[in-house]
Tab-separated table of C-alpha atoms in Angstrom:
chain	number	residue	atom	x	y	z
A	29	MET	CA	7.945	-11.162	-44.047
A	30	ASN	CA	5.316	-13.440	-42.494
A	31	ILE	CA	2.215	-11.320	-41.862
A	32	GLN	CA	-0.026	-14.198	-40.751
A	33	PRO	CA	0.493	-13.570	-36.993
A	34	LEU	CA	-0.401	-9.908	-37.544
A	35	LEU	CA	-3.564	-10.806	-39.470
A	36	LYS	CA	-4.530	-13.281	-36.746
A	37	ALA	CA	-4.050	-10.593	-34.070
A	38	ILE	CA	-6.226	-8.182	-36.075
A	39	ASP	CA	-8.974	-10.824	-36.420
A	40	GLN	CA	-8.936	-11.492	-32.674
A	41	SER	CA	-8.942	-7.825	-31.681
A	42	ASN	CA	-12.163	-6.054	-30.747
A	43	PRO	CA	-12.494	-2.646	-32.473
A	44	TYR	CA	-15.251	-1.558	-30.049
A	45	LYS	CA	-14.711	-0.213	-26.573
A	46	LYS	CA	-17.253	-1.506	-24.076
A	47	TYR	CA	-18.335	0.723	-21.207
A	48	GLY	CA	-20.439	0.222	-18.110
A	49	LYS	CA	-22.220	2.904	-16.118
A	50	VAL	CA	-22.334	3.879	-12.457
A	51	ILE	CA	-25.656	3.023	-10.838
A	52	ARG	CA	-24.888	3.339	-7.124
A	53	VAL	CA	-22.308	4.800	-4.719
A	54	VAL	CA	-22.365	3.903	-1.019
A	55	GLY	CA	-19.481	5.088	1.165
A	56	ILE	CA	-16.273	3.883	-0.513
A	57	MET	CA	-18.089	1.392	-2.760
A	58	ILE	CA	-19.138	2.052	-6.370
A	59	GLU	CA	-21.592	-0.249	-8.131
A	60	SER	CA	-21.752	-0.283	-11.922
A	61	GLN	CA	-23.719	-2.078	-14.619
A	62	GLY	CA	-20.913	-3.560	-16.740
A	63	PRO	CA	-18.386	-3.581	-18.343
A	64	GLU	CA	-16.946	-7.101	-18.614
A	65	ALA	CA	-14.187	-7.382	-15.977
A	66	ASN	CA	-12.570	-9.830	-13.549
A	67	ILE	CA	-11.670	-9.508	-9.867
A	68	GLY	CA	-8.554	-7.352	-9.553
A	69	ASP	CA	-8.941	-5.621	-12.946
A	70	VAL	CA	-8.298	-1.891	-13.104
A	71	CYS	CA	-11.149	0.336	-14.331
A	72	TYR	CA	-11.437	4.038	-15.163
A	73	ILE	CA	-14.549	5.910	-14.053
A	74	HIS	CA	-15.028	8.937	-16.286
A	75	ALA	CA	-16.231	11.995	-14.379
A	76	SER	CA	-19.394	13.826	-15.379
A	77	THR	CA	-17.291	16.741	-16.650
A	78	SER	CA	-14.705	15.969	-19.301
A	79	ALA	CA	-12.238	18.412	-17.701
A	80	ARG	CA	-11.693	16.084	-14.746
A	81	PRO	CA	-9.296	13.133	-15.162
A	82	PRO	CA	-10.923	9.687	-14.821
A	83	VAL	CA	-10.939	8.052	-11.374
A	84	LEU	CA	-8.770	4.928	-11.194
A	85	SER	CA	-10.509	2.018	-9.439
A	86	GLU	CA	-10.329	-1.742	-9.006
A	87	VAL	CA	-12.902	-4.528	-9.236
A	88	VAL	CA	-13.248	-6.000	-5.729
A	89	GLY	CA	-16.498	-7.983	-6.059
A	90	PHE	CA	-19.804	-8.633	-7.785
A	91	ASN	CA	-23.416	-8.313	-6.707
A	92	ASN	CA	-26.125	-9.882	-8.907
A	93	GLU	CA	-23.953	-9.427	-12.015
A	94	LYS	CA	-23.230	-5.831	-11.060
A	95	ILE	CA	-19.590	-4.862	-10.562
A	96	ILE	CA	-18.364	-3.520	-7.212
A	97	LEU	CA	-15.456	-1.087	-7.551
A	98	MET	CA	-13.168	0.620	-5.051
A	99	PRO	CA	-11.423	3.873	-6.015
A	100	TYR	CA	-7.701	4.598	-5.667
A	101	SER	CA	-8.478	8.288	-5.092
A	102	GLU	CA	-11.243	10.489	-3.734
A	103	LEU	CA	-14.625	10.316	-5.460
A	104	THR	CA	-15.283	13.742	-6.984
A	105	GLU	CA	-17.847	14.572	-9.656
A	106	ILE	CA	-18.934	10.928	-9.935
A	107	GLY	CA	-22.665	10.463	-10.345
A	108	PRO	CA	-25.280	8.093	-11.775
A	109	GLY	CA	-24.590	7.213	-15.407
A	110	CYS	CA	-20.844	8.020	-15.379
A	111	LEU	CA	-19.018	5.743	-17.811
A	112	VAL	CA	-16.862	2.897	-16.498
A	113	GLU	CA	-14.074	1.602	-18.744
A	114	SER	CA	-12.166	-1.624	-18.006
A	115	GLU	CA	-8.437	-1.944	-18.672
A	116	GLY	CA	-8.819	-5.731	-18.800
A	117	ARG	CA	-5.755	-6.301	-16.580
A	118	PRO	CA	-4.658	-5.937	-12.933
A	119	LEU	CA	-2.585	-3.036	-11.616
A	120	SER	CA	1.060	-2.921	-12.667
A	121	VAL	CA	3.769	-0.439	-11.638
A	122	LYS	CA	7.055	0.637	-13.221
A	123	ILE	CA	10.082	-0.798	-11.408
A	124	GLY	CA	13.823	-0.635	-12.011
A	125	ARG	CA	17.155	0.493	-10.544
A	126	GLY	CA	16.228	4.070	-11.457
A	127	LEU	CA	13.768	4.058	-8.522
A	128	ILE	CA	16.554	3.814	-5.912
A	129	GLY	CA	16.614	7.016	-3.888
A	130	LYS	CA	13.018	7.899	-4.856
A	131	VAL	CA	9.844	8.290	-2.797
A	132	VAL	CA	6.800	6.935	-4.656
A	133	ASP	CA	3.094	6.398	-3.975
A	134	SER	CA	1.154	3.125	-4.114
A	135	LEU	CA	0.826	3.389	-7.911
A	136	GLY	CA	4.600	3.798	-8.340
A	137	LYS	CA	4.452	7.516	-9.188
A	138	ASN	CA	6.951	10.017	-7.780
A	139	LEU	CA	5.506	11.849	-4.789
A	140	ASP	CA	7.420	15.019	-5.727
A	141	LYS	CA	5.385	15.123	-8.990
A	142	THR	CA	8.484	14.715	-11.215
A	143	ASP	CA	8.606	12.188	-14.053
A	144	LEU	CA	9.925	8.692	-13.396
A	145	PRO	CA	13.351	7.867	-14.868
A	146	LYS	CA	13.466	5.998	-18.187
A	147	GLY	CA	14.257	2.313	-18.531
A	148	LEU	CA	11.779	0.968	-15.955
A	149	SER	CA	9.837	-2.277	-16.463
A	150	ASN	CA	6.136	-2.938	-15.913
A	151	TYR	CA	5.573	-5.345	-13.034
A	152	LEU	CA	2.318	-6.707	-11.579
A	153	THR	CA	1.806	-5.752	-7.935
A	154	GLU	CA	0.137	-9.054	-7.050
A	155	GLN	CA	2.463	-12.048	-7.386
A	156	THR	CA	2.355	-15.563	-5.980
A	157	PRO	CA	4.851	-16.533	-3.240
A	158	PRO	CA	7.867	-18.612	-4.347
A	159	ASN	CA	7.424	-22.372	-4.604
A	160	PRO	CA	8.399	-23.869	-1.192
A	161	MET	CA	10.683	-26.400	-2.887
A	162	LEU	CA	12.552	-23.615	-4.712
A	163	ARG	CA	13.225	-21.556	-1.588
A	164	GLN	CA	16.888	-21.719	-0.596
A	165	PRO	CA	17.540	-22.532	3.087
A	166	ILE	CA	18.579	-19.590	5.287
A	167	ASN	CA	22.175	-20.291	6.339
A	168	GLU	CA	23.885	-16.899	6.466
A	169	PRO	CA	23.429	-14.008	8.928
A	170	ILE	CA	22.752	-10.468	7.737
A	171	GLN	CA	24.147	-7.449	9.573
A	172	VAL	CA	21.324	-5.366	11.016
A	173	GLY	CA	23.638	-2.861	12.715
A	174	VAL	CA	21.781	-2.907	16.060
A	175	LYS	CA	23.770	-4.531	18.914
A	176	ALA	CA	20.765	-6.000	20.700
A	177	ILE	CA	19.618	-7.742	17.494
A	178	ASP	CA	22.963	-8.845	16.013
A	179	SER	CA	24.166	-10.335	19.315
A	180	LEU	CA	21.069	-11.899	20.919
A	181	LEU	CA	18.514	-12.097	18.055
A	182	THR	CA	20.660	-12.671	14.973
A	183	VAL	CA	18.730	-12.343	11.708
A	184	GLY	CA	19.412	-14.440	8.589
A	185	LYS	CA	19.281	-13.385	4.942
A	186	GLY	CA	15.710	-14.048	3.836
A	187	GLN	CA	14.206	-14.167	7.345
A	188	ARG	CA	10.887	-12.431	8.099
A	189	ILE	CA	10.634	-10.644	11.437
A	190	GLY	CA	7.744	-8.910	13.204
A	191	ILE	CA	8.442	-5.819	15.333
A	192	PHE	CA	5.605	-5.648	17.875
A	193	ALA	CA	4.985	-2.454	19.813
A	194	GLY	CA	2.425	0.056	20.988
A	195	SER	CA	2.444	3.596	19.644
A	196	GLY	CA	5.398	5.861	20.441
A	197	VAL	CA	7.873	3.160	21.552
A	198	GLY	CA	10.362	3.720	18.715
A	199	LYS	CA	9.407	1.370	15.846
A	200	SER	CA	10.059	3.914	13.073
A	201	THR	CA	13.369	4.991	14.608
A	202	LEU	CA	14.494	1.344	14.801
A	203	LEU	CA	13.563	0.832	11.124
A	204	GLY	CA	15.645	3.902	10.217
A	205	MET	CA	18.644	2.443	12.080
A	206	ILE	CA	18.276	-0.888	10.276
A	207	ALA	CA	17.987	0.854	6.882
A	208	ARG	CA	21.172	2.877	7.476
A	209	ASN	CA	23.312	0.174	9.098
A	210	SER	CA	22.213	-3.026	7.343
A	211	SER	CA	24.490	-4.872	4.927
A	212	ALA	CA	21.610	-5.428	2.432
A	213	ASP	CA	22.032	-4.192	-1.166
A	214	VAL	CA	18.693	-2.335	-1.362
A	215	ASN	CA	16.091	-1.186	1.184
A	216	VAL	CA	12.410	-1.008	0.257
A	217	ILE	CA	10.466	0.887	2.923
A	218	ALA	CA	6.650	0.919	2.953
A	219	LEU	CA	5.030	3.606	5.111
A	220	ILE	CA	1.386	2.509	5.272
A	221	GLY	CA	-1.269	4.593	7.000
A	222	GLU	CA	1.286	7.035	8.431
A	223	ARG	CA	0.447	10.627	9.281
A	224	GLY	CA	1.404	12.915	6.392
A	225	ARG	CA	3.763	14.835	8.685
A	226	GLU	CA	5.688	11.676	9.582
A	227	VAL	CA	6.614	10.662	6.020
A	228	ARG	CA	9.037	13.527	5.416
A	229	GLU	CA	10.248	13.407	9.027
A	230	PHE	CA	11.103	9.702	8.664
A	231	ILE	CA	12.959	10.299	5.378
A	232	GLU	CA	14.947	13.309	6.599
A	233	LYS	CA	15.575	12.397	10.274
A	234	ASP	CA	15.357	8.616	10.727
A	235	LEU	CA	16.517	7.483	7.278
A	236	GLY	CA	18.815	10.398	6.367
A	237	LYS	CA	20.650	11.056	3.103
A	238	GLU	CA	22.932	8.029	3.491
A	239	GLY	CA	19.991	5.680	4.063
A	240	LEU	CA	17.974	7.118	1.153
A	241	LYS	CA	20.866	6.509	-1.293
A	242	LYS	CA	20.153	2.765	-1.235
A	243	SER	CA	16.430	2.895	-0.459
A	244	ILE	CA	13.073	3.140	-2.209
A	245	VAL	CA	10.257	4.540	-0.072
A	246	VAL	CA	6.599	3.709	-0.831
A	247	ALA	CA	4.245	6.013	1.087
A	248	ALA	CA	0.455	5.723	1.498
A	249	THR	CA	-0.743	8.161	4.160
A	250	SER	CA	-3.710	7.645	6.485
A	251	ASP	CA	-5.944	10.098	4.573
A	252	GLN	CA	-5.816	8.020	1.378
A	253	PRO	CA	-8.544	5.511	0.428
A	254	ALA	CA	-8.310	1.990	1.858
A	255	LEU	CA	-7.337	0.485	-1.506
A	256	MET	CA	-4.325	2.821	-1.823
A	257	ARG	CA	-3.096	1.743	1.612
A	258	ILE	CA	-3.434	-1.947	0.695
A	259	LYS	CA	-1.731	-1.406	-2.662
A	260	GLY	CA	1.153	0.390	-0.913
A	261	ALA	CA	2.031	-2.911	0.771
A	262	TYR	CA	1.658	-4.861	-2.488
A	263	THR	CA	3.716	-2.343	-4.488
A	264	ALA	CA	6.568	-2.349	-1.942
A	265	THR	CA	6.588	-6.159	-1.946
A	266	ALA	CA	6.581	-6.238	-5.767
A	267	ILE	CA	9.564	-3.836	-5.871
A	268	SER	CA	11.407	-6.097	-3.401
A	269	GLU	CA	10.635	-9.166	-5.553
A	270	TYR	CA	11.977	-7.413	-8.659
A	271	PHE	CA	15.357	-6.772	-6.992
A	272	ARG	CA	15.417	-10.251	-5.434
A	273	ASP	CA	15.004	-11.698	-8.940
A	274	GLN	CA	18.116	-9.705	-9.939
A	275	GLY	CA	20.071	-11.751	-7.364
A	276	LEU	CA	20.261	-8.993	-4.720
A	277	ASN	CA	19.791	-9.148	-0.951
A	278	VAL	CA	16.842	-6.852	-0.214
A	279	ASN	CA	15.547	-5.431	3.069
A	280	LEU	CA	11.768	-4.935	3.033
A	281	MET	CA	10.514	-2.778	5.908
A	282	MET	CA	6.778	-2.244	6.335
A	283	ASP	CA	5.331	0.162	8.891
A	284	SER	CA	2.808	-1.130	9.648
A	285	VAL	CA	1.135	-4.387	8.644
A	286	THR	CA	-1.656	-3.613	11.152
A	287	ARG	CA	-2.785	-0.656	9.044
A	288	VAL	CA	-2.811	-2.871	5.944
A	289	ALA	CA	-5.143	-5.226	7.837
A	290	MET	CA	-7.347	-2.301	8.876
A	291	ALA	CA	-7.584	-1.121	5.261
A	292	GLN	CA	-8.503	-4.656	4.135
A	293	ARG	CA	-11.180	-4.705	6.848
A	294	GLU	CA	-12.669	-1.494	5.381
A	295	VAL	CA	-12.817	-3.066	1.920
A	296	GLY	CA	-14.232	-6.336	3.264
A	297	LEU	CA	-17.011	-4.642	5.241
A	298	ALA	CA	-17.917	-2.421	2.268
A	299	THR	CA	-18.280	-5.461	-0.009
A	300	GLY	CA	-20.590	-7.229	2.464
A	301	GLU	CA	-18.255	-9.601	4.322
A	302	PRO	CA	-19.337	-10.497	7.871
A	303	PRO	CA	-17.167	-9.077	10.673
A	304	THR	CA	-15.529	-11.800	12.774
A	305	THR	CA	-12.786	-11.302	15.396
A	306	LYS	CA	-12.721	-7.664	16.623
A	307	GLY	CA	-14.554	-6.603	13.473
A	308	TYR	CA	-11.897	-8.023	11.108
A	309	THR	CA	-13.364	-9.804	8.089
A	310	PRO	CA	-12.311	-13.280	6.863
A	311	SER	CA	-10.468	-11.744	3.868
A	312	VAL	CA	-8.012	-10.061	6.285
A	313	PHE	CA	-6.832	-13.426	7.618
A	314	ALA	CA	-6.670	-14.815	4.060
A	315	THR	CA	-4.708	-11.810	2.735
A	316	LEU	CA	-2.003	-11.642	5.426
A	317	PRO	CA	-0.338	-15.032	4.685
A	318	LYS	CA	-0.376	-14.316	0.925
A	319	LEU	CA	1.349	-10.976	1.475
A	320	LEU	CA	3.866	-12.047	4.111
A	321	GLU	CA	4.837	-15.309	2.371
A	322	ARG	CA	6.001	-13.358	-0.686
A	323	ALA	CA	9.115	-12.273	1.247
A	324	GLY	CA	11.981	-14.664	1.952
A	325	THR	CA	14.382	-16.525	-0.299
A	326	ASN	CA	14.115	-17.836	-3.850
A	327	GLU	CA	16.630	-19.460	-6.221
A	328	VAL	CA	18.688	-16.290	-6.825
A	329	GLY	CA	18.154	-13.684	-4.083
A	330	THR	CA	16.667	-12.887	-0.691
A	331	ILE	CA	14.123	-10.536	0.867
A	332	THR	CA	14.783	-10.010	4.575
A	333	ALA	CA	11.536	-8.499	5.856
A	334	PHE	CA	10.771	-6.427	8.950
A	335	TYR	CA	7.041	-5.900	9.547
A	336	THR	CA	5.942	-3.606	12.362
A	337	VAL	CA	2.763	-4.584	14.177
A	338	LEU	CA	0.938	-1.856	16.092
A	339	VAL	CA	-0.622	-3.533	19.127
A	340	ASP	CA	-3.629	-1.813	20.735
A	341	GLY	CA	-3.038	-1.075	24.409
A	342	ASP	CA	0.230	-3.102	24.270
A	343	ASP	CA	-1.882	-6.296	23.974
A	344	MET	CA	0.468	-8.736	22.219
A	345	ASN	CA	-2.339	-11.301	21.762
A	346	GLU	CA	-4.808	-9.214	19.757
A	347	PRO	CA	-5.969	-10.910	16.490
A	348	ILE	CA	-3.593	-9.318	13.959
A	349	ALA	CA	-0.547	-9.634	16.240
A	350	ASP	CA	-1.393	-13.286	16.919
A	351	THR	CA	-1.881	-14.089	13.216
A	352	VAL	CA	1.291	-12.317	12.074
A	353	ARG	CA	3.397	-13.906	14.818
A	354	GLY	CA	2.274	-17.345	13.635
A	355	ILE	CA	3.317	-16.632	10.026
A	356	LEU	CA	6.726	-14.996	10.537
A	357	ASP	CA	10.146	-16.439	11.442
A	358	GLY	CA	10.571	-14.509	14.668
A	359	HIS	CA	9.431	-11.445	16.561
A	360	PHE	CA	10.968	-8.512	18.435
A	361	ILE	CA	8.860	-7.187	21.321
A	362	MET	CA	9.383	-3.491	22.049
A	363	ASP	CA	8.628	-2.778	25.698
A	364	ARG	CA	7.136	0.534	26.840
A	365	LYS	CA	8.707	0.082	30.313
A	366	LEU	CA	12.193	-0.082	28.766
A	367	ALA	CA	11.458	3.020	26.670
A	368	GLU	CA	10.292	4.865	29.807
A	369	ARG	CA	13.595	3.932	31.505
A	370	GLY	CA	15.495	5.529	28.611
A	371	GLN	CA	16.762	2.300	27.043
A	372	PHE	CA	16.839	2.503	23.264
A	373	PRO	CA	16.192	0.447	21.246
A	374	ALA	CA	13.513	-0.710	23.717
A	375	ILE	CA	13.662	-4.385	22.651
A	376	ASN	CA	12.729	-6.863	25.367
A	377	THR	CA	15.286	-9.519	24.450
A	378	LEU	CA	13.809	-12.145	26.808
A	379	LYS	CA	10.353	-11.975	25.183
A	380	SER	CA	11.772	-11.750	21.643
A	381	ILE	CA	12.945	-14.616	19.469
A	382	SER	CA	14.718	-15.232	16.168
A	383	ARG	CA	13.689	-18.713	15.009
A	384	ILE	CA	16.590	-18.927	12.551
A	385	MET	CA	19.400	-17.882	14.939
A	386	ASN	CA	20.543	-21.405	15.837
A	387	GLN	CA	20.973	-22.275	12.141
A	388	ILE	CA	23.159	-19.278	11.233
A	389	THR	CA	25.437	-18.745	14.255
A	390	ASP	CA	28.486	-20.700	15.421
A	391	LYS	CA	28.735	-22.557	18.726
A	392	GLU	CA	30.660	-19.791	20.529
A	393	HIS	CA	28.116	-17.103	19.545
A	394	LYS	CA	25.220	-19.298	20.683
A	395	ASN	CA	26.883	-19.933	24.053
A	396	LEU	CA	27.596	-16.239	24.614
A	397	ALA	CA	24.003	-15.286	23.750
A	398	GLN	CA	22.652	-18.014	26.041
A	399	GLN	CA	24.838	-16.796	28.922
A	400	MET	CA	23.622	-13.219	28.521
A	401	ARG	CA	19.972	-14.291	28.276
A	402	SER	CA	20.396	-16.455	31.386
A	403	LEU	CA	21.862	-13.546	33.389
A	404	LEU	CA	19.022	-11.260	32.315
A	405	ALA	CA	16.396	-13.909	33.143
A	406	VAL	CA	17.822	-14.555	36.638
A	407	TYR	CA	17.874	-10.817	37.408
A	408	GLU	CA	14.313	-10.274	36.092
A	409	GLU	CA	12.976	-13.211	38.140
A	410	ASN	CA	14.416	-11.748	41.331
A	411	SER	CA	14.156	-8.039	40.492
A	412	GLU	CA	11.498	-7.273	43.119
A	413	LEU	CA	13.547	-8.825	45.929
A	414	ILE	CA	16.692	-7.014	44.729
A	415	GLN	CA	15.005	-3.622	44.381
A	416	ILE	CA	13.381	-3.615	47.836
A	417	GLY	CA	16.631	-4.822	49.453
A	418	ALA	CA	15.211	-8.177	50.581
A	419	TYR	CA	17.955	-10.193	48.860
A	420	LYS	CA	21.242	-10.602	50.765
A	421	ARG	CA	24.387	-10.994	48.671
A	422	GLY	CA	26.048	-14.387	49.064
A	423	THR	CA	22.759	-16.297	49.330
A	424	ASP	CA	22.819	-17.503	45.687
A	425	PRO	CA	25.931	-17.285	43.455
A	426	GLU	CA	23.803	-17.104	40.271
A	427	ILE	CA	21.807	-14.110	41.531
A	428	ASP	CA	25.035	-12.434	42.716
A	429	ARG	CA	26.556	-12.875	39.263
A	430	ALA	CA	23.374	-11.534	37.592
A	431	ILE	CA	23.430	-8.446	39.865
A	432	ASN	CA	27.069	-7.766	38.950
A	433	PHE	CA	26.488	-8.116	35.219
A	434	TYR	CA	23.068	-6.441	34.926
A	435	PRO	CA	24.258	-2.783	34.641
A	436	LYS	CA	26.923	-3.788	32.078
A	437	ILE	CA	24.365	-5.726	29.995
A	438	GLN	CA	21.905	-2.810	30.072
A	439	SER	CA	24.669	-0.480	28.929
A	440	PHE	CA	25.612	-2.943	26.152
A	441	LEU	CA	22.020	-3.182	24.882
A	442	LYS	CA	21.687	0.617	24.599
A	443	GLN	CA	22.663	2.222	21.302
A	444	GLU	CA	22.640	5.789	20.036
A	445	ILE	CA	20.349	6.368	17.047
A	446	PHE	CA	23.183	7.265	14.656
A	447	GLU	CA	25.753	4.865	16.145
A	448	THR	CA	27.000	2.373	13.557
A	449	ILE	CA	28.302	-1.005	14.686
A	450	SER	CA	29.068	-4.127	12.647
A	451	LEU	CA	27.886	-7.676	13.327
A	452	GLU	CA	31.417	-8.802	14.248
A	453	ASP	CA	31.916	-5.867	16.637
A	454	SER	CA	28.603	-6.643	18.385
A	455	ILE	CA	29.679	-10.243	18.999
A	456	ASN	CA	33.183	-9.188	20.147
A	457	LYS	CA	31.719	-6.618	22.583
A	458	MET	CA	29.395	-9.272	24.012
A	459	LYS	CA	32.336	-11.666	24.396
A	460	ALA	CA	34.481	-9.021	26.130
A	461	LEU	CA	31.627	-8.127	28.499
A	462	LEU	CA	30.960	-11.718	29.590
A	463	ASN	CA	34.665	-12.525	29.926
A	464	GLY	CA	35.135	-9.481	32.164
A	465	GLY	CA	37.090	-7.491	29.543
């Protein structure tokens, strides 16, 4: 037996543990003198009483050779002189097929406090996006199971879509429909900054037992520290990457990327970054592309991603919405006016776009979708004249045709929450409607 490698490892190992100590705590920021650590390394802060478990934290910056840490949990019983121990590595979580059907937190631990199944692998939460030259082109549609999307806004395997909406317009319900009806192999659902009440409601009502059977839910509620909310997004993306590397087609659904940006803003301001647009720090606009570009295709599998964007006051041009829209491969605009009229899902198909649709649909499907969009556009342009009775039938054949088809199209675009419909059926229904069947 060759023991030389073992002897070399012993020589290179350090038998002493090096600790730092807490010297300052301001808000969510902890400053410590030592130990040796790099940006992103995990550290344990040992509480002043040995009975308390150590507080898990991460190195987020430096200040005159002092380390700036952010905790993953609440700061309790931490005071001046508390010992800080570095793990010497970034955060990793346990991932594997055994997680399917589970609800975990940002650190990959079961939220129901039970032990994780055996046979899981350690996986770093922060990964680099796939090499652009190794990304496979998107050339195949994926069934979403929502008529309005499959017919007029067809999504491809590996496409990244933003769902833009104000509060209470039905984003979470739409995500639940996609999770239940999609043809993807696995769903990874990240609930970031949600109210604690909504997590269980989403799992039991929107997702349901059938949806949970092929899903992994990562939850980081609004009461948790900013770093936990950010890591929820990274952990969900890392889980998706693991299954993509197994050759599977994965759906990644994140609700919402706006709250990830808000959490990053908290961290940035605490570490001394200057606020720029609407108080968002430069690190927010650097972090978003790195996170969103991790989804998509690689050599063996795909991550089809749906990111919800919460727009303040229904302003679709606010900084985060504008940045995310520029990164992704399409966007669905959810319209409060449609929701108030009782149309669900409240997707404004004229303002929405799927940038990949023309590459993944045949000529007939494209023509049918264009006809339906054209009819909707003509009606919307003349809706005021029609509604006040100022338009006389027979004046313009196009407007007459739009008026005849409008109620049928509105009925077609509506869908019950638990109604299941395939991609082929959506296209056939659209064809029958436009051909007068």
